[in-house]
Amino acid sequence: MTEKEKLTEDKIAEAAREVFIEKGMAGARMQEIADRAGINKSLLHYYFRSKEKLFNFIFSKIIDRVGIMFQNIMQEGVSIEDKLKGFVSTYIDVLMKNPFLPNFIFNELTRNPEAIFDHYKNANIEPSKFFKPLENQLAAEKYNINPQDFMINVISMVIFPIAAKPIIKQIVFEGDEKAYKAFMQLRKESIVKFVLSALEGYKE
Amino acid sequence: MTEKEKLTEDKIAEAAREVFIEKGMAGARMQEIADRAGINKSLLHYYFRSKEKLFNFIFSKIIDRVGIMFQNIMQEGVSIEDKLKGFVSTYIDVLMKNPFLPNFIFNELTRNPEAIFDHYKNANIEPSKFFKPLENQLAAEKYNINPQDFMINVISMVIFPIAAKPIIKQIVFEGDEKAYKAFMQLRKESIVKFVLSALEGYKE
DNA sequence: GTAGGGTTTAACCAAGTGGTTAATGCAAAT
DNA sequence: ATTTGCATTAACCACTTGGTTAAACCCTAC
């Protein structure tokens, strides 16, 4: 029955996603994925022939989702300020729920950089699609700042504190999880304020 | 002879550092470390009893170095502007030479967060030592910004683009290594400008 | 019911892993 | 020259790893 099949495949995909993100490709164990999916290890190989195939399947799906989400936020035909607010808020929420995601993506892409290149051929994601509009918009609103710098600054301030969570939590908040979380929530506003304040200095 | 011993131990440490940083604890192979050090695998266990011991030794040294470097920059009794310039420039230089370092630290600390806590007991590094001064300094110079946000924003903008190198290089610069490197060099100035511009908005 | 085909499993395998051991090399001290 | 003690190595080991195989287990169709 294709119903049952889908169920099993989904259980595997979900378990694999968890384990790969937590442990990375090298640290992940097929046995652990099978256990978390509640199935026999052989079934993994029945549905996905090898660890590498399974990994690529999961990784591609993740990259796609991230790319599309990014594209959506960037394409809204709204002001820079609203784009900024939307991006910061949405991404902090998503990443707080998936705190291992940034490291995972960094790692696996560092391990095998061609993966992006190979992948973006098939996907309908085109960086220039959201990059050019931002460039035009900055120019239109008379902000004389390099759009690449601008964008990377914003993304940095959102993603870094999540990738570096253990360090920040320990060193800045003495291990207090709640304090860290509260801080990250406040950052939704503080980042926007910081960036808008910076932008003022670039007004022509 | 203690001379020769030091040499071997150093060769091991250097090779181990390379491999651990590139592949992480899980991905590193004792055989590869031995090969890169040009010695027999048994010698690794002769000098450092286990993979874990070797890893902890290397990891501690790295954390110490990073912490001390950070402390030094932050303790200089100079203006915020000069501190900022020093930090950005020094860290970009160091990290461009060690591009795997951020990911490595993120990963291993995520894997075992207690490591920081356990480690900072022995080390003479005290976060408040460089954190309080910055707080006072921001207040003294009449900048009404949360020092935690300020510091994390700056660090983010420096470290993130190195951790995310493969993504940025591919998506922003279409795989052009030189363009990426040039961009990172320019960031030494652009980050400072951006932050100083932002700070203006916080002046009381 | 039973034949057939996809699904699931237990048992197994070869390769690779960190780690041990016993022997060898080698330089200084006697 | 012989002994002594550390440095180094080859051979080996137990265990884990991803992956295979053949049998068991369902369902559905006849």
Coordinates of C-alpha atoms (C1' of nucleotides) in Angstrom, one line a residue:
Chain A
M1 CA 0.0 0.0 0.0
T2 CA 1.4 3.4 -1.0
E3 CA -0.1 4.9 2.1
K4 CA 2.0 2.8 4.5
E5 CA 5.0 3.3 2.3
K6 CA 4.7 7.0 2.5
L7 CA 4.4 6.7 6.2
T8 CA 7.6 4.7 6.6
E9 CA 9.5 6.9 4.2
D10 CA 8.4 10.0 6.1
K11 CA 9.4 8.4 9.4
I12 CA 12.8 7.7 8.0
A13 CA 13.2 11.2 6.5
E14 CA 12.1 12.8 9.8
A15 CA 14.5 10.7 11.9
A16 CA 17.3 11.2 9.4
R17 CA 16.8 14.9 9.4
E18 CA 17.1 15.1 13.1
V19 CA 20.1 12.9 13.4
F20 CA 22.0 14.5 10.5
I21 CA 21.4 18.0 11.7
E22 CA 22.4 17.2 15.3
K23 CA 25.4 15.1 14.5
G24 CA 26.4 16.0 10.9
M25 CA 27.1 13.5 8.1
A26 CA 30.2 12.1 9.8
G27 CA 28.7 11.8 13.3
A28 CA 25.4 10.4 12.2
R29 CA 24.8 6.6 12.5
M30 CA 22.5 4.6 10.4
Q31 CA 21.5 2.6 13.4
E32 CA 20.5 5.7 15.3
I33 CA 18.4 6.9 12.4
A34 CA 16.7 3.5 12.3
D35 CA 16.1 3.5 16.0
R36 CA 14.6 7.0 16.0
A37 CA 12.3 6.0 13.1
G38 CA 11.4 2.8 15.0
I39 CA 12.4 0.5 12.2
N40 CA 15.0 -2.0 11.2
K41 CA 18.2 -0.7 9.9
S42 CA 17.9 -2.7 6.7
L43 CA 14.8 -0.7 5.9
L44 CA 16.9 2.4 5.5
H45 CA 18.8 0.7 2.8
Y46 CA 15.6 -0.5 1.3
Y47 CA 14.2 3.0 0.8
F48 CA 17.5 4.9 0.4
R49 CA 20.3 2.8 -1.0
S50 CA 23.1 4.3 1.0
K51 CA 23.9 6.7 3.8
E52 CA 25.2 9.2 1.2
K53 CA 22.0 9.0 -0.8
L54 CA 19.9 9.5 2.3
F55 CA 22.0 12.4 3.3
N56 CA 21.8 14.1 0.0
F57 CA 18.1 13.7 -0.1
I58 CA 17.7 15.3 3.3
F59 CA 20.2 18.0 2.7
S60 CA 18.7 19.0 -0.6
K61 CA 15.3 19.4 1.0
I62 CA 16.7 21.6 3.7
I63 CA 18.6 23.8 1.3
D64 CA 15.5 24.2 -0.8
R65 CA 13.3 25.2 2.1
V66 CA 15.8 27.7 3.4
G67 CA 16.4 29.2 -0.1
I68 CA 12.7 29.5 -0.8
M69 CA 11.9 31.1 2.5
F70 CA 14.7 33.5 2.0
Q71 CA 13.4 34.3 -1.5
N72 CA 9.9 34.9 -0.3
I73 CA 10.9 37.4 2.3
M74 CA 13.2 39.2 -0.1
Q75 CA 10.7 39.4 -2.9
E76 CA 7.9 41.2 -1.0
G77 CA 7.5 44.5 -2.6
V78 CA 7.7 46.4 0.6
S79 CA 10.0 49.0 2.0
I80 CA 13.5 48.2 3.2
E81 CA 12.4 48.7 6.8
D82 CA 9.5 46.2 6.5
K83 CA 11.7 43.7 4.6
L84 CA 14.2 44.1 7.4
K85 CA 11.7 43.5 10.1
G86 CA 10.2 40.5 8.3
F87 CA 13.5 38.9 7.7
V88 CA 14.8 39.4 11.3
S89 CA 11.7 38.2 13.0
T90 CA 11.0 35.3 10.8
Y91 CA 14.5 33.9 10.8
I92 CA 15.0 34.3 14.5
D93 CA 11.8 32.3 15.1
V94 CA 12.7 29.6 12.6
L95 CA 16.2 29.3 13.9
M96 CA 15.3 29.3 17.5
K97 CA 13.2 26.2 16.7
N98 CA 16.1 24.7 14.7
P99 CA 19.2 25.8 16.6
F100 CA 21.5 23.2 15.0
L101 CA 20.6 24.2 11.5
P102 CA 23.1 27.0 10.9
N103 CA 26.1 24.9 12.0
F104 CA 24.9 21.9 10.1
I105 CA 24.6 23.9 6.9
F106 CA 28.0 25.6 7.4
N107 CA 29.7 22.3 8.0
E108 CA 28.3 20.2 5.2
L109 CA 28.7 23.0 2.7
T110 CA 32.3 23.5 3.9
R111 CA 32.9 19.8 3.5
N112 CA 31.5 19.7 0.0
P113 CA 31.0 23.2 -1.5
E114 CA 30.1 21.9 -4.9
A115 CA 26.8 20.8 -3.4
I116 CA 25.4 24.3 -3.7
F117 CA 26.5 24.7 -7.2
D118 CA 25.3 21.3 -8.3
H119 CA 22.0 21.8 -6.5
Y120 CA 21.0 25.3 -7.7
K121 CA 21.0 24.1 -11.2
N122 CA 17.9 22.0 -10.6
A123 CA 16.2 24.3 -8.2
N124 CA 14.4 27.4 -9.3
I125 CA 16.2 29.7 -7.0
E126 CA 18.2 32.5 -8.5
P127 CA 20.2 34.7 -6.1
S128 CA 20.0 37.7 -8.4
K129 CA 16.3 37.5 -8.1
F130 CA 16.4 38.8 -4.6
F131 CA 19.7 40.5 -4.7
K132 CA 19.1 43.0 -7.5
P133 CA 15.8 44.2 -6.1
L134 CA 17.5 45.0 -2.8
E135 CA 20.3 46.9 -4.7
N136 CA 17.7 49.0 -6.6
Q137 CA 15.7 49.6 -3.5
L138 CA 18.7 50.8 -1.5
A139 CA 19.6 53.1 -4.4
A140 CA 16.0 54.3 -4.7
E141 CA 15.8 55.2 -1.1
K142 CA 19.1 57.0 -1.4
Y143 CA 21.1 54.8 0.8
N144 CA 24.7 54.8 -0.4
I145 CA 25.8 51.5 1.0
N146 CA 27.2 48.4 -0.7
P147 CA 24.1 46.0 -0.8
Q148 CA 26.4 43.0 -0.3
D149 CA 27.7 44.4 2.9
F150 CA 24.3 45.5 4.0
M151 CA 22.7 42.1 3.4
I152 CA 25.6 40.1 5.0
N153 CA 25.6 42.4 8.0
V154 CA 21.9 41.8 8.7
I155 CA 22.1 38.0 8.1
S156 CA 25.2 37.8 10.3
M157 CA 23.5 39.5 13.2
V158 CA 20.6 37.1 13.0
I159 CA 22.4 33.8 12.4
F160 CA 25.6 34.1 14.3
P161 CA 24.1 34.3 17.8
I162 CA 22.3 31.1 17.2
A163 CA 25.3 29.3 15.7
A164 CA 27.3 30.5 18.7
K165 CA 24.6 29.8 21.2
P166 CA 26.6 27.7 23.6
I167 CA 29.4 30.3 23.8
I168 CA 27.0 33.2 24.3
K169 CA 24.8 31.4 26.7
Q170 CA 27.8 30.4 28.8
I171 CA 29.9 33.5 28.7
V172 CA 27.4 36.2 28.5
F173 CA 24.5 34.7 30.4
E174 CA 26.4 32.3 32.7
G175 CA 24.5 29.3 31.4
D176 CA 21.0 30.7 31.9
E177 CA 18.9 29.3 29.0
K178 CA 16.0 31.6 29.7
A179 CA 18.2 34.7 29.7
Y180 CA 19.6 33.7 26.4
K181 CA 16.2 33.1 24.9
A182 CA 14.8 36.4 26.2
F183 CA 17.9 38.1 24.7
M184 CA 17.3 36.6 21.3
Q185 CA 13.6 37.7 21.4
L186 CA 14.6 41.2 22.2
R187 CA 17.1 41.1 19.3
K188 CA 14.2 41.1 16.9
E189 CA 13.8 44.7 17.7
S190 CA 17.3 45.6 18.6
I191 CA 18.8 44.4 15.3
V192 CA 16.3 46.4 13.4
K193 CA 17.0 49.5 15.4
F194 CA 20.7 49.0 15.0
V195 CA 20.5 48.6 11.3
L196 CA 18.1 51.4 10.7
S197 CA 20.4 53.6 12.8
A198 CA 23.4 52.6 10.8
L199 CA 21.5 53.3 7.5
E200 CA 21.0 56.9 8.5
G201 CA 24.7 57.5 8.1
Y202 CA 24.5 56.3 4.5
K203 CA 21.7 58.6 3.4
E204 CA 22.9 60.8 0.6
Chain B
M1 CA 66.2 13.3 24.6
T2 CA 63.7 15.9 25.5
E3 CA 64.6 17.8 22.4
K4 CA 63.5 15.1 20.0
E5 CA 60.5 14.4 22.2
K6 CA 59.3 18.0 21.9
L7 CA 59.7 17.8 18.2
T8 CA 57.5 14.7 17.9
E9 CA 54.9 16.0 20.2
D10 CA 54.8 19.2 18.3
K11 CA 54.4 17.4 15.0
I12 CA 51.6 15.5 16.4
A13 CA 49.9 18.5 17.9
E14 CA 50.2 20.4 14.6
A15 CA 48.8 17.6 12.6
A16 CA 46.1 16.9 15.1
R17 CA 45.1 20.6 15.1
E18 CA 44.8 20.6 11.3
V19 CA 42.8 17.4 11.1
F20 CA 40.5 18.1 14.0
I21 CA 39.7 21.6 12.7
E22 CA 39.1 20.4 9.2
K23 CA 37.1 17.3 10.0
G24 CA 35.8 17.8 13.5
M25 CA 36.2 15.3 16.4
A26 CA 33.8 12.8 14.8
G27 CA 35.3 13.1 11.3
A28 CA 38.9 13.0 12.3
R29 CA 40.9 9.8 12.0
M30 CA 43.8 8.9 14.2
Q31 CA 45.5 7.3 11.1
E32 CA 45.2 10.5 9.2
I33 CA 46.7 12.5 12.1
A34 CA 49.6 10.0 12.2
D35 CA 50.1 10.2 8.5
R36 CA 50.2 14.0 8.5
A37 CA 52.7 14.0 11.4
G38 CA 54.8 11.4 9.5
I39 CA 54.7 8.9 12.4
N40 CA 53.3 5.6 13.4
K41 CA 49.8 5.5 14.7
S42 CA 50.9 3.9 17.9
L43 CA 53.0 6.9 18.7
L44 CA 49.8 9.0 19.0
H45 CA 48.7 6.7 21.8
Y46 CA 52.1 6.8 23.3
Y47 CA 52.0 10.6 23.7
F48 CA 48.3 11.1 24.1
R49 CA 46.6 8.1 25.5
S50 CA 43.4 8.4 23.5
K51 CA 41.7 10.3 20.7
E52 CA 39.6 12.1 23.3
K53 CA 42.6 13.1 25.3
L54 CA 44.3 14.3 22.2
F55 CA 41.3 16.2 21.2
N56 CA 40.8 17.9 24.5
F57 CA 44.4 18.9 24.6
I58 CA 44.2 20.6 21.2
F59 CA 40.8 22.1 21.8
S60 CA 41.8 23.6 25.1
K61 CA 44.9 25.2 23.5
I62 CA 42.7 26.7 20.8
I63 CA 40.1 28.1 23.2
D64 CA 42.8 29.6 25.3
R65 CA 44.5 31.3 22.4
V66 CA 41.2 32.7 21.1
G67 CA 40.2 33.8 24.6
I68 CA 43.5 35.5 25.3
M69 CA 43.5 37.3 22.0
F70 CA 40.0 38.5 22.6
Q71 CA 40.9 39.7 26.1
N72 CA 44.0 41.5 24.8
I73 CA 42.1 43.5 22.2
M74 CA 39.3 44.3 24.6
Q75 CA 41.5 45.4 27.5
E76 CA 43.5 48.1 25.6
G77 CA 42.6 51.3 27.3
V78 CA 41.7 53.0 24.0
S79 CA 38.5 54.6 22.6
I80 CA 35.6 52.5 21.4
E81 CA 36.5 53.4 17.9
D82 CA 40.0 52.2 18.1
K83 CA 39.0 49.0 20.0
L84 CA 36.5 48.4 17.2
K85 CA 39.1 48.9 14.5
G86 CA 41.6 46.7 16.3
F87 CA 39.1 43.9 16.8
V88 CA 37.7 43.8 13.3
S89 CA 41.1 44.0 11.6
T90 CA 42.9 41.5 13.8
Y91 CA 40.1 38.9 13.8
I92 CA 39.5 39.1 10.1
D93 CA 43.2 38.5 9.5
V94 CA 43.4 35.6 11.9
L95 CA 40.2 34.0 10.6
M96 CA 41.1 34.4 7.0
K97 CA 44.2 32.3 7.8
N98 CA 42.1 29.8 9.7
P99 CA 38.8 29.7 7.9
F100 CA 37.7 26.4 9.5
L101 CA 38.1 27.7 13.0
P102 CA 34.7 29.2 13.6
N103 CA 32.7 26.2 12.5
F104 CA 35.0 23.9 14.4
I105 CA 34.5 25.8 17.6
F106 CA 30.7 26.1 17.1
N107 CA 30.4 22.4 16.5
E108 CA 32.5 21.0 19.3
L109 CA 31.0 23.4 21.7
T110 CA 27.5 22.5 20.6
R111 CA 28.4 18.9 21.0
N112 CA 29.7 19.3 24.5
P113 CA 28.8 22.7 26.0
E114 CA 30.2 21.9 29.4
A115 CA 33.6 22.0 27.9
I116 CA 33.7 25.8 28.2
F117 CA 32.5 25.8 31.7
D118 CA 34.9 23.1 32.8
H119 CA 37.7 24.8 31.0
Y120 CA 37.3 28.4 32.2
K121 CA 37.8 27.3 35.8
N122 CA 41.4 26.6 35.2
A123 CA 42.1 29.4 32.7
N124 CA 42.7 32.9 33.9
I125 CA 40.1 34.3 31.5
E126 CA 37.2 36.1 33.0
P127 CA 34.5 37.4 30.7
S128 CA 33.5 40.2 33.0
K129 CA 37.1 41.5 32.7
F130 CA 36.5 42.7 29.1
F131 CA 32.8 43.0 29.3
K132 CA 32.4 45.4 32.2
P133 CA 35.0 47.9 30.7
L134 CA 33.1 48.0 27.5
E135 CA 29.9 48.7 29.3
N136 CA 31.5 51.5 31.2
Q137 CA 33.1 52.9 28.1
L138 CA 29.8 52.9 26.2
A139 CA 28.2 54.7 29.0
A140 CA 31.1 57.2 29.4
E141 CA 30.9 58.0 25.7
K142 CA 27.2 58.5 26.1
Y143 CA 26.1 55.7 23.8
N144 CA 22.8 54.4 25.1
I145 CA 23.1 50.9 23.6
N146 CA 22.9 47.5 25.3
P147 CA 26.6 46.4 25.4
Q148 CA 25.7 42.8 24.9
D149 CA 23.9 43.6 21.7
F150 CA 26.7 45.9 20.6
M151 CA 29.4 43.3 21.1
I152 CA 27.5 40.5 19.6
N153 CA 26.6 42.6 16.6
V154 CA 30.2 43.4 15.9
I155 CA 31.4 39.8 16.4
S156 CA 28.7 38.5 14.2
M157 CA 29.6 40.7 11.3
V158 CA 33.2 39.6 11.5
I159 CA 32.8 35.8 12.1
F160 CA 29.7 34.9 10.2
P161 CA 31.0 35.7 6.7
I162 CA 33.9 33.4 7.4
A163 CA 31.8 30.6 8.8
A164 CA 29.5 30.9 5.8
K165 CA 32.3 31.3 3.3
P166 CA 31.2 28.6 0.9
I167 CA 27.6 30.0 0.7
I168 CA 28.7 33.6 0.3
K169 CA 31.5 32.8 -2.2
Q170 CA 29.1 30.7 -4.3
I171 CA 25.9 32.8 -4.1
V172 CA 27.3 36.3 -3.9
F173 CA 30.5 36.0 -5.9
E174 CA 29.6 33.1 -8.2
G175 CA 32.5 31.0 -6.9
D176 CA 35.2 33.6 -7.3
E177 CA 37.7 33.1 -4.5
K178 CA 39.5 36.3 -5.2
A179 CA 36.4 38.4 -5.2
Y180 CA 35.4 36.8 -1.8
K181 CA 38.8 37.6 -0.3
A182 CA 38.8 41.2 -1.6
F183 CA 35.4 41.6 -0.2
M184 CA 36.5 40.4 3.2
Q185 CA 39.4 42.8 3.2
L186 CA 37.2 45.7 2.4
R187 CA 35.0 44.6 5.3
K188 CA 37.7 45.7 7.7
E189 CA 36.6 49.2 6.9
S190 CA 33.0 48.7 6.0
I191 CA 32.1 47.0 9.3
V192 CA 33.8 49.8 11.2
K193 CA 31.9 52.4 9.2
F194 CA 28.6 50.6 9.6
V195 CA 29.0 50.2 13.4
L196 CA 30.1 53.8 14.0
S197 CA 27.2 55.0 11.8
A198 CA 24.8 52.9 13.9
L199 CA 26.3 54.2 17.1
E200 CA 25.5 57.7 16.2
G201 CA 21.8 56.9 16.6
Y202 CA 22.4 55.8 20.2
K203 CA 24.1 59.0 21.3
E204 CA 22.2 60.7 24.1
Chain C
dG1 C1' -6.9 -20.5 -0.1
dT2 C1' -3.1 -19.5 -2.4
dA3 C1' 0.1 -17.2 -5.5
dG4 C1' 2.6 -13.1 -6.1
dG5 C1' 4.8 -8.9 -4.9
dG6 C1' 6.1 -5.4 -2.2
dT7 C1' 7.6 -4.6 2.9
dT8 C1' 10.1 -5.8 7.0
dT9 C1' 13.3 -8.3 9.6
dA10 C1' 17.3 -11.2 11.7
dA11 C1' 21.6 -12.8 10.6
dC12 C1' 25.6 -11.9 8.6
dC13 C1' 29.9 -9.6 6.3
dA14 C1' 34.0 -6.9 5.0
dA15 C1' 36.2 -2.8 6.0
dG16 C1' 37.5 0.6 9.1
dT17 C1' 37.9 2.2 13.8
dG18 C1' 40.5 3.4 18.2
dG19 C1' 43.5 1.1 21.0
dT20 C1' 47.1 -2.6 22.8
dT21 C1' 51.2 -5.3 22.9
dA22 C1' 55.4 -7.1 22.3
dA23 C1' 59.4 -6.5 20.0
dT24 C1' 62.9 -3.3 18.0
dG25 C1' 65.8 0.8 17.7
dC26 C1' 68.7 3.9 19.7
dA27 C1' 71.3 7.0 22.5
dA28 C1' 73.5 7.9 26.9
dA29 C1' 75.5 5.9 31.2
dT30 C1' 78.2 2.4 33.2
Chain D
dA1 C1' 80.9 -3.7 25.2
dT2 C1' 76.8 -4.0 27.9
dT3 C1' 73.0 -2.3 30.2
dT4 C1' 69.3 0.7 30.7
dG5 C1' 65.3 3.3 29.4
dC6 C1' 62.7 5.9 26.5
dA7 C1' 61.1 6.3 21.5
dT8 C1' 59.2 4.0 17.6
dT9 C1' 57.2 0.4 15.1
dA10 C1' 54.6 -3.8 13.1
dA11 C1' 51.3 -6.9 14.1
dC12 C1' 47.3 -7.6 16.2
dC13 C1' 42.5 -7.1 18.6
dA14 C1' 37.8 -6.1 19.8
dC15 C1' 34.3 -3.5 18.3
dT16 C1' 31.6 -0.4 15.3
dT17 C1' 30.4 0.9 10.9
dG18 C1' 27.7 0.9 6.5
dG19 C1' 25.9 -2.4 3.7
dT20 C1' 24.0 -7.3 2.0
dT21 C1' 21.2 -11.4 1.9
dA22 C1' 17.8 -14.6 2.4
dA23 C1' 14.0 -15.6 4.8
dA24 C1' 9.6 -14.2 7.0
dC25 C1' 5.6 -11.3 6.8
dC26 C1' 1.9 -9.2 5.2
dC27 C1' -1.7 -7.6 1.7
dT28 C1' -4.3 -7.9 -2.4
dA29 C1' -5.9 -10.3 -6.5
dC30 C1' -7.2 -14.4 -8.5

